[in-house]
């Protein structure tokens, strides 16, 4: 690559023997992407068409799955194209956009899970006040906040980095994430502090809020023996634990200049972009009885047709 090209394009250096296994990688990830689209859209479709599912809990689930679709679409098309390309490169401007979408939607996932936790808390701990508290305007406000707040905060970081000078042009990943900061010649301390603030504001604080609400729910269930009500919380907790572990890897381990092997990084990165988008609709489709009931009917109708 010539110097002019280096100033514009970055090399995605996280691929492992892509020349040898390009078609295998492509088929596996293409299959995963199709499944992600089919599984998520199926659950969203069921929630939209059935009035019995037009409740805050199911609306938040639909929003979470829609978030997964946007998240996957930000990564998979470019990744699939890279597998079939001779050179795995990306323009710096597109890379910044990919980082913006990736972290905006990642933070939105935590806020959506927080909204779901709050909905379950009100439903179980304050059942008589539930219709008053969880009104339509409240649900809309929480959804707008979950998508708009992270987007605005992450956008500030991206805008401030647009003209930042690059001293390296090879990313250690297979798509653009926070490893991009290792390419800058100088990283502003103020920007680092602001980045930590964004992480706390849209990641740690929502997680602490979720832990607090579920602690209250567990105590309430223990006192009143509302075991059936508590079962609706299990999928949310399962999703939260899995996603927290994967994002923790992305935010901490991926930034360290360590001897963490390239193959291990590659496999962990694939889990980040595959696990939740693929398994969230399966978890909610199987564990949420109302969704599961409508899903079984839909599958039976498909077989009859």
Coordinates of N, CA, C and O in Angstrom, one line a residue, residues 55-61 63-64 108-127 130 133-134 138-139 142-143 146 203-218 220-221 229-241 244 284 288:
X55 N -47.5 -5.3 25.4 CA -47.3 -4.9 26.7 C -45.8 -4.5 26.9 O -45.0 -4.9 26.0
X56 N -45.5 -3.6 27.9 CA -44.1 -3.1 28.0 C -43.0 -4.1 27.9 O -42.0 -3.9 27.2
X57 N -43.2 -5.2 28.6 CA -42.2 -6.3 28.6 C -41.9 -6.8 27.2 O -40.7 -6.9 26.9
X58 N -42.9 -7.1 26.4 CA -42.7 -7.6 25.1 C -42.2 -6.5 24.1 O -41.4 -6.8 23.2
X59 N -42.6 -5.3 24.3 CA -42.1 -4.2 23.5 C -40.6 -4.0 23.7 O -39.9 -3.8 22.7
X60 N -40.2 -4.1 25.0 CA -38.8 -4.0 25.2 C -38.0 -5.1 24.6 O -36.9 -5.0 24.1
X61 N -38.6 -6.3 24.6 CA -37.9 -7.5 24.0 C -37.8 -7.2 22.5 O -36.7 -7.5 21.9
X63 N -37.6 -4.4 21.0 CA -36.6 -3.3 20.8 C -35.2 -3.9 21.0 O -34.3 -3.6 20.2
X64 N -35.0 -4.8 21.9 CA -33.7 -5.5 22.1 C -33.3 -6.3 20.9 O -32.2 -6.3 20.4
X108 N -26.7 0.8 24.1 CA -28.2 0.7 24.0 C -28.7 -0.6 24.6 O -29.8 -0.6 25.2
X109 N -28.0 -1.7 24.3 CA -28.4 -3.0 24.8 C -28.4 -3.0 26.4 O -29.4 -3.5 27.0
X110 N -27.4 -2.4 27.0 CA -27.5 -2.3 28.5 C -28.6 -1.4 28.9 O -29.3 -1.8 29.9
X111 N -28.9 -0.3 28.3 CA -30.0 0.5 28.7 C -31.4 -0.1 28.4 O -32.3 0.0 29.2
X112 N -31.5 -0.9 27.4 CA -32.7 -1.6 27.1 C -32.9 -2.7 28.2 O -34.1 -3.0 28.6
X113 N -31.9 -3.4 28.5 CA -31.9 -4.4 29.6 C -32.3 -3.7 31.0 O -33.0 -4.3 31.8
X114 N -31.8 -2.5 31.1 CA -32.2 -1.7 32.4 C -33.7 -1.4 32.3 O -34.4 -1.5 33.4
X115 N -34.2 -1.0 31.2 CA -35.6 -0.7 31.1 C -36.5 -2.0 31.3 O -37.5 -1.9 32.0
X116 N -36.0 -3.1 30.8 CA -36.7 -4.4 31.1 C -36.7 -4.7 32.6 O -37.6 -5.3 33.1
X117 N -35.5 -4.5 33.2 CA -35.4 -4.8 34.6 C -36.3 -3.9 35.4 O -37.0 -4.3 36.4
X118 N -36.4 -2.6 35.0 CA -37.3 -1.7 35.7 C -38.8 -2.1 35.5 O -39.6 -2.1 36.5
X119 N -39.1 -2.6 34.3 CA -40.5 -3.1 34.1 C -40.8 -4.2 35.0 O -41.9 -4.3 35.6
X120 N -39.9 -5.2 35.1 CA -40.1 -6.4 36.0 C -40.2 -6.0 37.4 O -41.0 -6.5 38.2
X121 N -39.4 -5.0 37.8 CA -39.4 -4.5 39.2 C -40.7 -3.9 39.6 O -41.3 -4.2 40.6
X122 N -41.3 -3.1 38.7 CA -42.6 -2.4 39.0 C -43.7 -3.5 38.9 O -44.6 -3.5 39.8
X123 N -43.6 -4.4 38.0 CA -44.6 -5.5 37.9 C -44.7 -6.4 39.1 O -45.8 -6.7 39.5
X124 N -43.5 -6.7 39.6 CA -43.5 -7.7 40.8 C -43.5 -7.0 42.1 O -44.2 -7.5 43.0
X125 N -42.8 -5.9 42.2 CA -42.7 -5.2 43.5 C -43.8 -4.2 43.8 O -44.2 -3.9 44.9
X126 N -44.4 -3.6 42.7 CA -45.4 -2.6 42.8 C -46.6 -2.9 41.8 O -46.9 -2.1 41.0
X127 N -47.2 -4.1 41.9 CA -48.2 -4.5 40.9 C -49.4 -3.6 40.8 O -49.9 -3.4 39.7
X130 N -48.5 -0.6 38.7 CA -47.9 -0.9 37.4 C -48.6 -0.1 36.2 O -47.9 0.5 35.4
X133 N -47.6 3.6 36.4 CA -46.2 3.9 36.1 C -45.8 3.5 34.7 O -45.1 4.4 34.0
X134 N -46.1 2.3 34.3 CA -45.6 1.9 32.9 C -46.7 2.2 31.9 O -47.2 1.3 31.2
X138 N -44.3 6.4 29.1 CA -43.1 6.0 29.8 C -42.3 5.0 29.0 O -41.0 5.1 28.9
X139 N -42.9 4.1 28.3 CA -42.2 3.1 27.5 C -41.5 3.8 26.3 O -40.4 3.5 26.0
X142 N -38.4 5.6 27.6 CA -37.3 4.7 27.9 C -36.6 4.2 26.6 O -35.4 4.1 26.5
X143 N -37.4 3.9 25.6 CA -36.9 3.5 24.3 C -36.1 4.6 23.6 O -35.0 4.3 23.1
X146 N -32.9 5.0 25.5 CA -31.9 3.9 25.3 C -31.1 4.0 24.0 O -30.0 3.6 24.0
X203 N -22.8 1.9 30.7 CA -22.4 0.5 30.9 C -22.5 0.1 32.4 O -23.4 -0.7 32.8
X204 N -21.6 0.7 33.2 CA -21.5 0.3 34.6 C -22.8 0.7 35.4 O -23.3 -0.2 36.1
X205 N -23.2 1.9 35.3 CA -24.4 2.4 36.0 C -25.6 1.6 35.7 O -26.4 1.2 36.6
X206 N -25.9 1.4 34.4 CA -27.1 0.5 34.1 C -27.0 -0.9 34.7 O -28.0 -1.4 35.1
X207 N -25.7 -1.4 34.6 CA -25.6 -2.8 35.2 C -25.8 -2.8 36.7 O -26.5 -3.7 37.2
X208 N -25.3 -1.8 37.4 CA -25.6 -1.7 38.8 C -27.1 -1.5 39.1 O -27.6 -2.1 40.1
X209 N -27.7 -0.7 38.3 CA -29.2 -0.5 38.4 C -29.9 -1.9 38.2 O -30.8 -2.2 39.0
X210 N -29.5 -2.6 37.3 CA -30.1 -3.9 37.0 C -29.9 -4.9 38.2 O -30.8 -5.6 38.6
X211 N -28.7 -4.9 38.7 CA -28.4 -5.7 39.9 C -29.3 -5.3 41.1 O -29.8 -6.2 41.8
X212 N -29.4 -4.0 41.3 CA -30.2 -3.5 42.4 C -31.7 -3.9 42.2 O -32.3 -4.4 43.2
X213 N -32.3 -3.7 41.0 CA -33.7 -4.1 40.8 C -33.9 -5.5 41.0 O -34.9 -6.0 41.6
X214 N -33.0 -6.4 40.5 CA -33.2 -7.8 40.6 C -33.0 -8.3 42.0 O -33.6 -9.3 42.4
X215 N -32.2 -7.6 42.8 CA -32.1 -7.9 44.2 C -33.4 -7.7 44.9 O -33.8 -8.5 45.7
X216 N -34.0 -6.5 44.6 CA -35.3 -6.2 45.2 C -36.4 -7.2 44.7 O -37.2 -7.6 45.5
X217 N -36.3 -7.6 43.5 CA -37.2 -8.6 43.0 C -37.1 -9.9 43.7 O -38.1 -10.5 44.1
X218 N -35.9 -10.4 43.9 CA -35.6 -11.6 44.6 C -36.1 -11.6 46.0 O -36.7 -12.5 46.5
X220 N -38.5 -9.7 47.2 CA -40.0 -9.6 47.1 C -40.6 -11.0 46.8 O -41.5 -11.4 47.4
X221 N -39.9 -11.7 45.9 CA -40.4 -13.0 45.5 C -40.2 -14.0 46.7 O -41.1 -14.8 47.0
X229 N -43.9 -15.3 38.6 CA -43.5 -13.9 38.2 C -42.0 -13.8 38.0 O -41.5 -13.1 37.1
X230 N -41.3 -14.4 38.9 CA -39.8 -14.3 38.8 C -39.3 -15.0 37.6 O -38.2 -14.7 37.2
X231 N -40.0 -16.0 37.1 CA -39.5 -16.8 35.9 C -39.3 -15.9 34.7 O -38.5 -16.1 33.8
X232 N -40.1 -14.8 34.6 CA -40.0 -13.8 33.5 C -38.7 -13.1 33.6 O -38.3 -12.4 32.6
X233 N -38.0 -13.1 34.7 CA -36.8 -12.3 34.9 C -35.5 -13.2 34.4 O -34.5 -12.6 34.1
X234 N -35.7 -14.5 34.4 CA -34.5 -15.3 34.1 C -33.9 -15.1 32.8 O -32.7 -15.0 32.7
X235 N -34.7 -15.0 31.7 CA -34.1 -14.7 30.4 C -33.3 -13.4 30.4 O -32.2 -13.3 29.8
X236 N -33.8 -12.4 31.0 CA -33.1 -11.1 31.1 C -31.8 -11.2 31.8 O -30.8 -10.7 31.3
X237 N -31.8 -11.9 32.9 CA -30.5 -12.1 33.7 C -29.5 -12.9 32.9 O -28.3 -12.6 32.9
X238 N -30.0 -13.9 32.2 CA -29.1 -14.8 31.4 C -28.4 -13.9 30.3 O -27.2 -14.0 30.0
X239 N -29.2 -13.1 29.6 CA -28.7 -12.3 28.5 C -27.8 -11.2 29.1 O -26.7 -11.0 28.5
X240 N -28.1 -10.7 30.2 CA -27.2 -9.6 30.8 C -25.9 -10.2 31.2 O -24.8 -9.6 30.9
X241 N -25.8 -11.4 31.8 CA -24.6 -12.0 32.2 C -23.7 -12.3 31.0 O -22.5 -12.0 31.0
X244 N -22.5 -9.0 29.3 CA -21.5 -8.3 30.2 C -20.2 -8.9 30.1 O -19.2 -8.2 30.0
X284 N -35.6 -15.9 24.4 CA -36.9 -15.3 24.7 C -38.0 -16.1 24.0 O -39.1 -16.2 24.6
X288 N -40.1 -17.3 27.3 CA -41.3 -16.4 27.6 C -42.5 -17.2 27.0 O -42.6 -17.4 25.8

